[in-house]
Amino acid sequence: MNLEKIYSELLSNIGFSANEIQKNWIDLEKAYSKKSRHYHNLTHLKEMIASFEMYHDQLQNPNEILFSIFYHDFVYSASKKDNELKSAEFALSILTENINLNKQLVFDTICATQQHQQNAIKDINWLIDFDLKILAKDWEDYKIYFEQIRKEYRIYPDFLYKPGRAKALKHFLENEFIFQTNEFRGLYEEKARANIEKEILLLT
């Protein structure tokens, strides 16, 4: 998958100039390639875009959702609680008046990746599910994922990290569903719950 090509085509379609696209891509690539990013990196974007391409026909606003995927983790610091808000604000900051995109939808979509809760807007539910699909990987891949998350939070010792991570995971299990669309629930709900329960056991 050529992320730069997909990104460039999207920005071109919504009204960015070639120079703007090149500059914005360099900024984006730099943000997602920081050494501190073991999971929230370009590979994560590729996995989400693979889901986006698979379910593209289900989306009413595919350009807004694709743009939101690219920017949903643009700002990411393990020690901060406002990454999603800051990412949403940054995404809007590069959308000038002439850009043909629903800015409110982009803002709301990126902010929704903080809580991963059911949304009245179906497109947002799809993006939330694309973001959480990792939870339903085969155990060996899921294990790589939570090890990468641990590395991102390496500033915290185990006695702080483990209960914090377990609490976040239990929050998923307390919801009636982890996934927001019927398609993802049917395909991935059971596997995701089993993985999460298994990880919680390792944390306690």
Coordinates of C-alpha atoms in Angstrom, one line a residue:
M1 CA 0.0 0.0 0.0
N2 CA 1.4 3.4 -1.0
L3 CA 0.2 5.7 1.8
E4 CA 1.7 8.8 0.1
K5 CA -0.2 8.1 -3.1
I6 CA -3.5 7.6 -1.3
Y7 CA -2.9 10.7 0.8
S8 CA -1.9 12.8 -2.2
E9 CA -4.9 11.8 -4.3
L10 CA -7.3 12.6 -1.4
L11 CA -5.8 16.0 -0.9
S12 CA -5.8 16.8 -4.6
N13 CA -9.5 15.7 -4.8
I14 CA -10.6 18.1 -2.0
G15 CA -8.7 21.1 -3.3
F16 CA -5.1 21.2 -2.1
S17 CA -2.3 22.4 -4.4
A18 CA 0.6 20.1 -5.3
N19 CA 3.0 22.2 -3.1
E20 CA 0.6 22.1 -0.1
I21 CA 0.2 18.3 -0.5
Q22 CA 3.9 17.7 -0.5
K23 CA 4.5 19.9 2.6
N24 CA 1.5 18.3 4.5
W25 CA 2.7 14.8 3.6
I26 CA 6.2 15.5 5.0
D27 CA 4.6 16.8 8.2
L28 CA 2.4 13.8 8.5
E29 CA 5.1 11.3 7.8
K30 CA 7.3 12.9 10.3
A31 CA 4.6 12.9 13.0
Y32 CA 3.8 9.2 12.6
S33 CA 7.5 8.2 12.3
K34 CA 8.7 9.5 15.6
K35 CA 10.9 7.0 17.6
S36 CA 8.4 7.1 20.5
R37 CA 5.7 5.6 18.3
H38 CA 5.8 1.8 18.4
Y39 CA 2.1 1.3 17.6
H40 CA 0.5 4.6 16.6
N41 CA 2.6 4.9 13.5
L42 CA 2.3 4.6 9.7
T43 CA 1.7 0.8 9.9
H44 CA -1.4 1.6 12.1
L45 CA -2.6 4.0 9.4
K46 CA -2.1 1.3 6.7
E47 CA -4.2 -1.2 8.6
M48 CA -7.0 1.3 9.1
I49 CA -6.9 2.3 5.4
A50 CA -7.1 -1.4 4.4
S51 CA -10.4 -1.5 6.4
F52 CA -11.5 1.8 4.9
E53 CA -11.0 0.4 1.4
M54 CA -12.9 -2.8 2.2
Y55 CA -15.9 -0.9 3.6
H56 CA -15.7 2.2 1.4
D57 CA -19.1 1.6 -0.1
Q58 CA -20.7 1.7 3.4
L59 CA -19.6 5.3 3.9
Q60 CA -21.6 8.4 3.2
N61 CA -18.6 10.7 3.5
P62 CA -15.6 8.7 2.5
N63 CA -13.3 11.7 2.0
E64 CA -14.0 13.0 5.5
I65 CA -13.4 9.5 7.0
L66 CA -10.2 9.0 5.0
F67 CA -8.9 12.4 6.0
S68 CA -9.8 11.7 9.6
I69 CA -7.9 8.4 9.5
F70 CA -4.7 10.2 8.4
Y71 CA -5.0 12.7 11.2
H72 CA -6.6 10.9 14.1
D73 CA -3.3 10.2 15.8
F74 CA -1.3 13.1 14.4
V75 CA -0.7 14.4 17.9
Y76 CA 0.2 11.5 20.2
S77 CA 1.9 11.6 23.6
A78 CA 1.5 8.8 26.1
S79 CA 1.6 11.3 29.0
K80 CA -1.2 13.5 27.6
K81 CA -5.0 13.1 27.8
D82 CA -6.0 15.5 25.0
N83 CA -4.2 13.8 22.0
E84 CA -7.5 13.4 20.1
L85 CA -8.6 17.0 20.6
K86 CA -5.2 18.3 19.6
S87 CA -5.2 16.0 16.5
A88 CA -8.6 17.2 15.5
E89 CA -7.6 20.9 16.0
F90 CA -4.5 20.4 13.9
A91 CA -6.5 18.6 11.1
L92 CA -8.9 21.6 11.0
S93 CA -6.0 24.1 11.0
I94 CA -4.8 22.9 7.5
L95 CA -8.3 22.9 6.0
T96 CA -8.6 26.4 4.4
E97 CA -11.9 27.9 3.2
N98 CA -11.6 26.5 -0.3
I99 CA -11.2 22.9 0.8
N100 CA -14.2 20.8 -0.1
L101 CA -14.6 18.9 3.2
N102 CA -17.1 18.8 6.0
K103 CA -14.9 20.2 8.7
Q104 CA -17.3 19.6 11.6
L105 CA -17.5 15.9 10.7
V106 CA -13.7 15.7 10.6
F107 CA -13.5 17.3 14.0
D108 CA -16.2 15.1 15.5
T109 CA -14.8 11.9 14.0
I110 CA -11.2 12.4 15.3
C111 CA -12.5 13.3 18.8
A112 CA -14.7 10.2 18.8
T113 CA -11.5 8.0 18.8
Q114 CA -10.9 9.0 22.4
Q115 CA -13.9 7.2 23.9
H116 CA -14.8 4.7 21.1
Q117 CA -18.5 5.0 21.9
Q118 CA -21.6 4.5 19.7
N119 CA -22.2 7.6 17.6
A120 CA -25.4 8.8 16.0
I121 CA -23.3 9.3 12.8
K122 CA -22.8 6.0 11.1
D123 CA -19.6 7.0 9.3
I124 CA -18.0 7.7 12.7
N125 CA -18.9 4.2 13.9
W126 CA -17.1 2.7 11.0
L127 CA -13.9 4.7 11.7
I128 CA -14.1 3.7 15.4
D129 CA -14.3 0.0 14.3
F130 CA -11.4 0.4 11.9
D131 CA -9.4 1.8 14.8
L132 CA -10.3 -1.1 17.1
K133 CA -9.9 -3.9 14.7
I134 CA -6.5 -4.7 16.1
L135 CA -8.2 -6.0 19.3
A136 CA -9.5 -9.0 17.3
K137 CA -6.1 -10.1 15.8
D138 CA -4.8 -13.6 16.3
W139 CA -3.2 -13.9 19.7
E140 CA 0.4 -13.7 18.5
D141 CA -0.3 -10.4 16.6
Y142 CA -2.4 -9.1 19.5
K143 CA 0.5 -9.8 21.8
I144 CA 2.8 -7.7 19.5
Y145 CA 0.2 -4.9 19.7
F146 CA 0.1 -4.7 23.5
E147 CA 3.8 -5.0 23.7
Q148 CA 4.1 -2.0 21.4
I149 CA 1.6 -0.1 23.5
R150 CA 3.7 -0.9 26.6
K151 CA 6.8 0.6 24.9
E152 CA 4.9 3.8 24.1
Y153 CA 4.1 4.0 27.8
R154 CA 7.6 3.1 29.0
I155 CA 7.8 6.3 31.0
Y156 CA 5.5 4.6 33.5
P157 CA 6.7 1.8 35.8
D158 CA 4.7 -1.5 35.9
F159 CA 3.0 -0.6 39.2
L160 CA 1.3 2.4 37.5
Y161 CA 1.0 1.0 34.0
K162 CA -0.6 -2.4 34.7
P163 CA -3.6 -1.2 36.7
G164 CA -4.1 1.7 34.3
R165 CA -4.0 -0.6 31.3
A166 CA -6.3 -3.2 33.0
K167 CA -8.8 -0.5 33.8
A168 CA -8.9 0.7 30.2
L169 CA -9.4 -2.8 28.9
K170 CA -12.1 -3.6 31.5
H171 CA -13.9 -0.5 30.2
F172 CA -14.2 -2.2 26.8
L173 CA -15.7 -5.3 28.4
E174 CA -18.2 -3.3 30.4
N175 CA -19.8 -2.0 27.3
E176 CA -22.5 -4.1 25.7
F177 CA -20.4 -4.1 22.5
I178 CA -16.8 -3.2 21.7
F179 CA -17.5 -2.6 18.0
Q180 CA -20.1 -0.1 16.8
T181 CA -21.2 -1.7 13.5
N182 CA -23.1 -5.0 13.0
E183 CA -20.5 -6.2 10.5
F184 CA -17.6 -5.8 12.9
R185 CA -19.6 -7.2 15.8
G186 CA -20.4 -10.4 13.8
L187 CA -16.8 -10.8 12.7
Y188 CA -14.7 -9.6 15.6
E189 CA -16.6 -9.1 18.9
E190 CA -16.0 -12.6 20.3
K191 CA -12.3 -12.7 19.4
A192 CA -11.6 -9.2 20.8
R193 CA -13.3 -10.0 24.1
A194 CA -11.2 -13.2 24.4
N195 CA -8.0 -11.3 23.7
I196 CA -8.8 -8.5 26.2
E197 CA -9.7 -11.0 28.9
K198 CA -6.4 -12.9 28.3
E199 CA -4.4 -9.6 28.5
I200 CA -6.1 -8.6 31.7
L201 CA -5.0 -11.9 33.3
L202 CA -1.4 -11.1 32.3
L203 CA -1.6 -7.7 33.9
T204 CA -2.9 -8.9 37.3

